[in-house]
Amino acid sequence: VDLHSSSTGGEIEPAGFIFVGKEEDIKKSQRLTAKINGREIVVFYHKGKFHALDSRCYHEGGPLCQGEIEDIDGQACIVCPWHKFKITLETGEGLYEGINPLEPSPTPKWQSKGVKQRIHKITTDNGNVYVSPPDLSVNFDSDYFADKYKNGGELSM
Ligand code: FES
């Protein structure tokens, strides 16, 4: 794995991190897609924070870069444009609305399916935004589509 091949910024990067864009540009556009070792990720700037996730939805590979961000139960979620799955920006958890039939008067509540979408570490330094390469010793459902669309140039915003 070559950690240094994806840089386009011509900047000196914090060790192991890959330059994805300028802080002020991403703040303006609110989102962008980038390649990390050939893997496409999407970066969101939402309510003062940067988030980086695999760009293809863990469900069937929908383009999260085209989704809307919604607040669900106090958590910012990207809503997949294909089948409206909701994924938390902070943790990559898949949320679903479920009811507990054992409750006296069951009402739907948002619940987590666990972490489904791979989240990437993101950091800013001196006006630049960097993402660290994924730790592939841990698996997430979104890896399947990240691999499938890897280096496939057709995916963009
Ligand atoms: Fe994202 Fe189905 S592909 S919800």
PDB file of C-alpha atoms and ligand atoms in Angstrom:
ATOM      1  CA  VAL A   1       0.000   0.000   0.000  1.00  0.00           C
ATOM      2  CA  ASP A   2       1.451   3.313  -1.043  1.00  0.00           C
ATOM      3  CA  LEU A   3       0.264   5.900   1.419  1.00  0.00           C
ATOM      4  CA  HIS A   4       1.643   8.808  -0.497  1.00  0.00           C
ATOM      5  CA  SER A   5       0.431   8.356  -4.038  1.00  0.00           C
ATOM      6  CA  SER A   6      -2.937  10.081  -3.764  1.00  0.00           C
ATOM      7  CA  SER A   7      -1.779  13.508  -2.762  1.00  0.00           C
ATOM      8  CA  THR A   8      -2.819  16.252  -5.084  1.00  0.00           C
ATOM      9  CA  GLY A   9      -2.054  19.153  -2.829  1.00  0.00           C
ATOM     10  CA  GLY A  10       1.682  19.305  -3.096  1.00  0.00           C
ATOM     11  CA  GLU A  11       1.732  19.944   0.632  1.00  0.00           C
ATOM     12  CA  ILE A  12       3.621  18.191   3.344  1.00  0.00           C
ATOM     13  CA  GLU A  13       1.135  15.821   4.909  1.00  0.00           C
ATOM     14  CA  PRO A  14       0.868  14.755   8.515  1.00  0.00           C
ATOM     15  CA  ALA A  15       2.342  11.246   8.682  1.00  0.00           C
ATOM     16  CA  GLY A  16       0.109   8.663   7.020  1.00  0.00           C
ATOM     17  CA  PHE A  17      -2.577  11.147   6.053  1.00  0.00           C
ATOM     18  CA  ILE A  18      -3.742  11.958   2.541  1.00  0.00           C
ATOM     19  CA  PHE A  19      -4.647  15.436   1.374  1.00  0.00           C
ATOM     20  CA  VAL A  20      -8.263  15.678   0.173  1.00  0.00           C
ATOM     21  CA  GLY A  21      -8.884  19.388  -0.169  1.00  0.00           C
ATOM     22  CA  LYS A  22      -8.673  22.889   1.195  1.00  0.00           C
ATOM     23  CA  GLU A  23     -10.653  23.606   4.331  1.00  0.00           C
ATOM     24  CA  GLU A  24     -12.285  26.734   2.888  1.00  0.00           C
ATOM     25  CA  ASP A  25     -13.269  24.968  -0.354  1.00  0.00           C
ATOM     26  CA  ILE A  26     -14.995  22.123   1.492  1.00  0.00           C
ATOM     27  CA  LYS A  27     -16.698  24.554   3.837  1.00  0.00           C
ATOM     28  CA  LYS A  28     -18.097  26.278   0.783  1.00  0.00           C
ATOM     29  CA  SER A  29     -19.152  23.197  -1.181  1.00  0.00           C
ATOM     30  CA  GLN A  30     -20.179  21.324   2.035  1.00  0.00           C
ATOM     31  CA  ARG A  31     -19.126  18.045   0.438  1.00  0.00           C
ATOM     32  CA  LEU A  32     -16.720  16.478  -1.971  1.00  0.00           C
ATOM     33  CA  THR A  33     -15.581  13.074  -3.092  1.00  0.00           C
ATOM     34  CA  ALA A  34     -11.957  12.015  -3.003  1.00  0.00           C
ATOM     35  CA  LYS A  35      -9.863   8.937  -3.623  1.00  0.00           C
ATOM     36  CA  ILE A  36      -7.900   7.318  -0.837  1.00  0.00           C
ATOM     37  CA  ASN A  37      -5.653   4.625  -2.308  1.00  0.00           C
ATOM     38  CA  GLY A  38      -8.156   4.200  -5.145  1.00  0.00           C
ATOM     39  CA  ARG A  39     -11.104   3.948  -2.760  1.00  0.00           C
ATOM     40  CA  GLU A  40     -13.767   6.588  -3.157  1.00  0.00           C
ATOM     41  CA  ILE A  41     -14.807   8.451  -0.038  1.00  0.00           C
ATOM     42  CA  VAL A  42     -17.138  11.351   0.555  1.00  0.00           C
ATOM     43  CA  VAL A  43     -16.289  14.248   2.827  1.00  0.00           C
ATOM     44  CA  PHE A  44     -19.063  16.297   4.400  1.00  0.00           C
ATOM     45  CA  TYR A  45     -18.811  19.578   6.220  1.00  0.00           C
ATOM     46  CA  HIS A  46     -21.820  19.761   8.487  1.00  0.00           C
ATOM     47  CA  LYS A  47     -22.470  22.065  11.448  1.00  0.00           C
ATOM     48  CA  GLY A  48     -18.862  22.995  11.894  1.00  0.00           C
ATOM     49  CA  LYS A  49     -17.426  19.493  11.573  1.00  0.00           C
ATOM     50  CA  PHE A  50     -15.783  17.439   8.867  1.00  0.00           C
ATOM     51  CA  HIS A  51     -16.801  13.836   8.318  1.00  0.00           C
ATOM     52  CA  ALA A  52     -15.429  11.252   5.915  1.00  0.00           C
ATOM     53  CA  LEU A  53     -17.229   8.042   4.939  1.00  0.00           C
ATOM     54  CA  ASP A  54     -17.068   5.446   2.207  1.00  0.00           C
ATOM     55  CA  SER A  55     -18.973   7.043  -0.649  1.00  0.00           C
ATOM     56  CA  ARG A  56     -20.992   3.951  -1.616  1.00  0.00           C
ATOM     57  CA  CYS A  57     -23.874   2.981   0.654  1.00  0.00           C
ATOM     58  CA  TYR A  58     -23.445  -0.297   2.533  1.00  0.00           C
ATOM     59  CA  HIS A  59     -26.890  -1.452   1.382  1.00  0.00           C
ATOM     60  CA  GLU A  60     -26.520  -1.685  -2.382  1.00  0.00           C
ATOM     61  CA  GLY A  61     -23.858   0.845  -3.228  1.00  0.00           C
ATOM     62  CA  GLY A  62     -25.940   4.014  -3.615  1.00  0.00           C
ATOM     63  CA  PRO A  63     -23.965   7.266  -4.014  1.00  0.00           C
ATOM     64  CA  LEU A  64     -24.056   8.909  -0.583  1.00  0.00           C
ATOM     65  CA  CYS A  65     -22.461  12.023  -2.071  1.00  0.00           C
ATOM     66  CA  GLN A  66     -25.871  12.757  -3.623  1.00  0.00           C
ATOM     67  CA  GLY A  67     -27.851  12.273  -0.414  1.00  0.00           C
ATOM     68  CA  GLU A  68     -29.410  14.789   1.941  1.00  0.00           C
ATOM     69  CA  ILE A  69     -28.287  15.255   5.514  1.00  0.00           C
ATOM     70  CA  GLU A  70     -31.056  14.938   8.103  1.00  0.00           C
ATOM     71  CA  ASP A  71     -31.116  15.258  11.835  1.00  0.00           C
ATOM     72  CA  ILE A  72     -32.488  12.062  13.352  1.00  0.00           C
ATOM     73  CA  ASP A  73     -32.860  11.879  17.112  1.00  0.00           C
ATOM     74  CA  GLY A  74     -30.151  14.483  17.485  1.00  0.00           C
ATOM     75  CA  GLN A  75     -27.737  12.707  15.171  1.00  0.00           C
ATOM     76  CA  ALA A  76     -26.714  14.060  11.786  1.00  0.00           C
ATOM     77  CA  CYS A  77     -27.364  11.354   9.192  1.00  0.00           C
ATOM     78  CA  ILE A  78     -26.766  11.054   5.502  1.00  0.00           C
ATOM     79  CA  VAL A  79     -29.850   9.659   3.780  1.00  0.00           C
ATOM     80  CA  CYS A  80     -28.973   7.421   0.855  1.00  0.00           C
ATOM     81  CA  PRO A  81     -30.653   8.650  -2.347  1.00  0.00           C
ATOM     82  CA  TRP A  82     -31.457   5.098  -3.484  1.00  0.00           C
ATOM     83  CA  HIS A  83     -33.556   3.509  -0.710  1.00  0.00           C
ATOM     84  CA  LYS A  84     -33.358   6.179   1.995  1.00  0.00           C
ATOM     85  CA  PHE A  85     -31.227   4.239   4.451  1.00  0.00           C
ATOM     86  CA  LYS A  86     -29.945   6.526   7.178  1.00  0.00           C
ATOM     87  CA  ILE A  87     -26.330   6.516   8.260  1.00  0.00           C
ATOM     88  CA  THR A  88     -24.889   8.605  11.080  1.00  0.00           C
ATOM     89  CA  LEU A  89     -22.095  10.901   9.972  1.00  0.00           C
ATOM     90  CA  GLU A  90     -20.293  10.561  13.256  1.00  0.00           C
ATOM     91  CA  THR A  91     -20.093   6.776  13.571  1.00  0.00           C
ATOM     92  CA  GLY A  92     -21.337   5.183  10.330  1.00  0.00           C
ATOM     93  CA  GLU A  93     -24.168   3.435  12.128  1.00  0.00           C
ATOM     94  CA  GLY A  94     -27.177   2.320  10.163  1.00  0.00           C
ATOM     95  CA  LEU A  95     -30.370   3.563  11.839  1.00  0.00           C
ATOM     96  CA  TYR A  96     -33.790   2.012  11.508  1.00  0.00           C
ATOM     97  CA  GLU A  97     -37.122   2.757  13.075  1.00  0.00           C
ATOM     98  CA  GLY A  98     -38.285  -0.200  15.079  1.00  0.00           C
ATOM     99  CA  ILE A  99     -40.923  -0.976  17.650  1.00  0.00           C
ATOM    100  CA  ASN A 100     -40.665  -3.129  20.697  1.00  0.00           C
ATOM    101  CA  PRO A 101     -43.844  -5.239  20.738  1.00  0.00           C
ATOM    102  CA  LEU A 102     -43.311  -5.961  24.433  1.00  0.00           C
ATOM    103  CA  GLU A 103     -43.919  -2.346  25.388  1.00  0.00           C
ATOM    104  CA  PRO A 104     -47.403  -1.576  26.666  1.00  0.00           C
ATOM    105  CA  SER A 105     -48.063   0.890  23.843  1.00  0.00           C
ATOM    106  CA  PRO A 106     -45.388   0.280  21.222  1.00  0.00           C
ATOM    107  CA  THR A 107     -44.163   3.388  19.429  1.00  0.00           C
ATOM    108  CA  PRO A 108     -41.496   3.425  16.722  1.00  0.00           C
ATOM    109  CA  LYS A 109     -38.050   4.408  17.946  1.00  0.00           C
ATOM    110  CA  TRP A 110     -34.811   4.947  16.106  1.00  0.00           C
ATOM    111  CA  GLN A 111     -32.392   2.147  16.726  1.00  0.00           C
ATOM    112  CA  SER A 112     -28.923   1.264  15.544  1.00  0.00           C
ATOM    113  CA  LYS A 113     -27.966  -1.720  13.426  1.00  0.00           C
ATOM    114  CA  GLY A 114     -24.354  -1.114  14.416  1.00  0.00           C
ATOM    115  CA  VAL A 115     -21.590   0.411  12.356  1.00  0.00           C
ATOM    116  CA  LYS A 116     -22.258  -0.402   8.708  1.00  0.00           C
ATOM    117  CA  GLN A 117     -20.507   2.337   6.801  1.00  0.00           C
ATOM    118  CA  ARG A 118     -16.782   2.785   7.120  1.00  0.00           C
ATOM    119  CA  ILE A 119     -15.822   6.116   8.663  1.00  0.00           C
ATOM    120  CA  HIS A 120     -12.444   7.598   7.853  1.00  0.00           C
ATOM    121  CA  LYS A 121     -10.325   9.630  10.229  1.00  0.00           C
ATOM    122  CA  ILE A 122     -10.254  13.213   9.102  1.00  0.00           C
ATOM    123  CA  THR A 123      -8.110  16.048  10.330  1.00  0.00           C
ATOM    124  CA  THR A 124      -7.274  19.613   9.390  1.00  0.00           C
ATOM    125  CA  ASP A 125      -3.911  21.237   9.430  1.00  0.00           C
ATOM    126  CA  ASN A 126      -2.996  24.696   8.294  1.00  0.00           C
ATOM    127  CA  GLY A 127      -6.081  25.128   6.105  1.00  0.00           C
ATOM    128  CA  ASN A 128      -5.787  21.680   4.532  1.00  0.00           C
ATOM    129  CA  VAL A 129      -8.002  18.662   5.123  1.00  0.00           C
ATOM    130  CA  TYR A 130      -6.503  15.194   5.387  1.00  0.00           C
ATOM    131  CA  VAL A 131      -7.943  11.698   5.668  1.00  0.00           C
ATOM    132  CA  SER A 132      -6.048   8.708   6.979  1.00  0.00           C
ATOM    133  CA  PRO A 133      -5.989   5.485   4.955  1.00  0.00           C
ATOM    134  CA  PRO A 134      -8.437   2.829   6.151  1.00  0.00           C
ATOM    135  CA  ASP A 135      -7.470   0.160   8.650  1.00  0.00           C
ATOM    136  CA  LEU A 136      -8.419  -2.879   6.604  1.00  0.00           C
ATOM    137  CA  SER A 137      -7.863  -5.291   9.483  1.00  0.00           C
ATOM    138  CA  VAL A 138     -11.404  -4.337  10.536  1.00  0.00           C
ATOM    139  CA  ASN A 139     -14.318  -5.008   8.169  1.00  0.00           C
ATOM    140  CA  PHE A 140     -17.494  -3.044   7.506  1.00  0.00           C
ATOM    141  CA  ASP A 141     -20.415  -3.794   5.201  1.00  0.00           C
ATOM    142  CA  SER A 142     -19.558  -0.825   2.986  1.00  0.00           C
ATOM    143  CA  ASP A 143     -16.179  -2.408   2.111  1.00  0.00           C
ATOM    144  CA  TYR A 144     -17.853  -4.641  -0.445  1.00  0.00           C
ATOM    145  CA  PHE A 145     -19.040  -1.683  -2.527  1.00  0.00           C
ATOM    146  CA  ALA A 146     -15.879   0.304  -1.888  1.00  0.00           C
ATOM    147  CA  ASP A 147     -13.968  -2.556  -3.531  1.00  0.00           C
ATOM    148  CA  LYS A 148     -16.505  -3.024  -6.278  1.00  0.00           C
ATOM    149  CA  TYR A 149     -16.301   0.613  -7.343  1.00  0.00           C
ATOM    150  CA  LYS A 150     -12.609   0.974  -6.637  1.00  0.00           C
ATOM    151  CA  ASN A 151     -10.769   2.814  -9.378  1.00  0.00           C
ATOM    152  CA  GLY A 152     -14.009   2.915 -11.369  1.00  0.00           C
ATOM    153  CA  GLY A 153     -13.876   6.437 -12.716  1.00  0.00           C
ATOM    154  CA  GLU A 154     -17.587   6.823 -13.430  1.00  0.00           C
ATOM    155  CA  LEU A 155     -18.658   7.780  -9.935  1.00  0.00           C
ATOM    156  CA  SER A 156     -18.824  11.462  -9.251  1.00  0.00           C
ATOM    157  CA  MET A 157     -21.129  14.028  -7.721  1.00  0.00           C
TER     158      MET A 157
HETATM  159 FE1  FES B   1     -28.393   2.998  -0.060  1.00  0.00          FE
HETATM  160 FE2  FES B   1     -30.108   1.086  -0.729  1.00  0.00          FE
HETATM  161  S1  FES B   1     -28.270   1.588  -1.663  1.00  0.00           S
HETATM  162  S2  FES B   1     -30.296   2.583   0.782  1.00  0.00           S
END
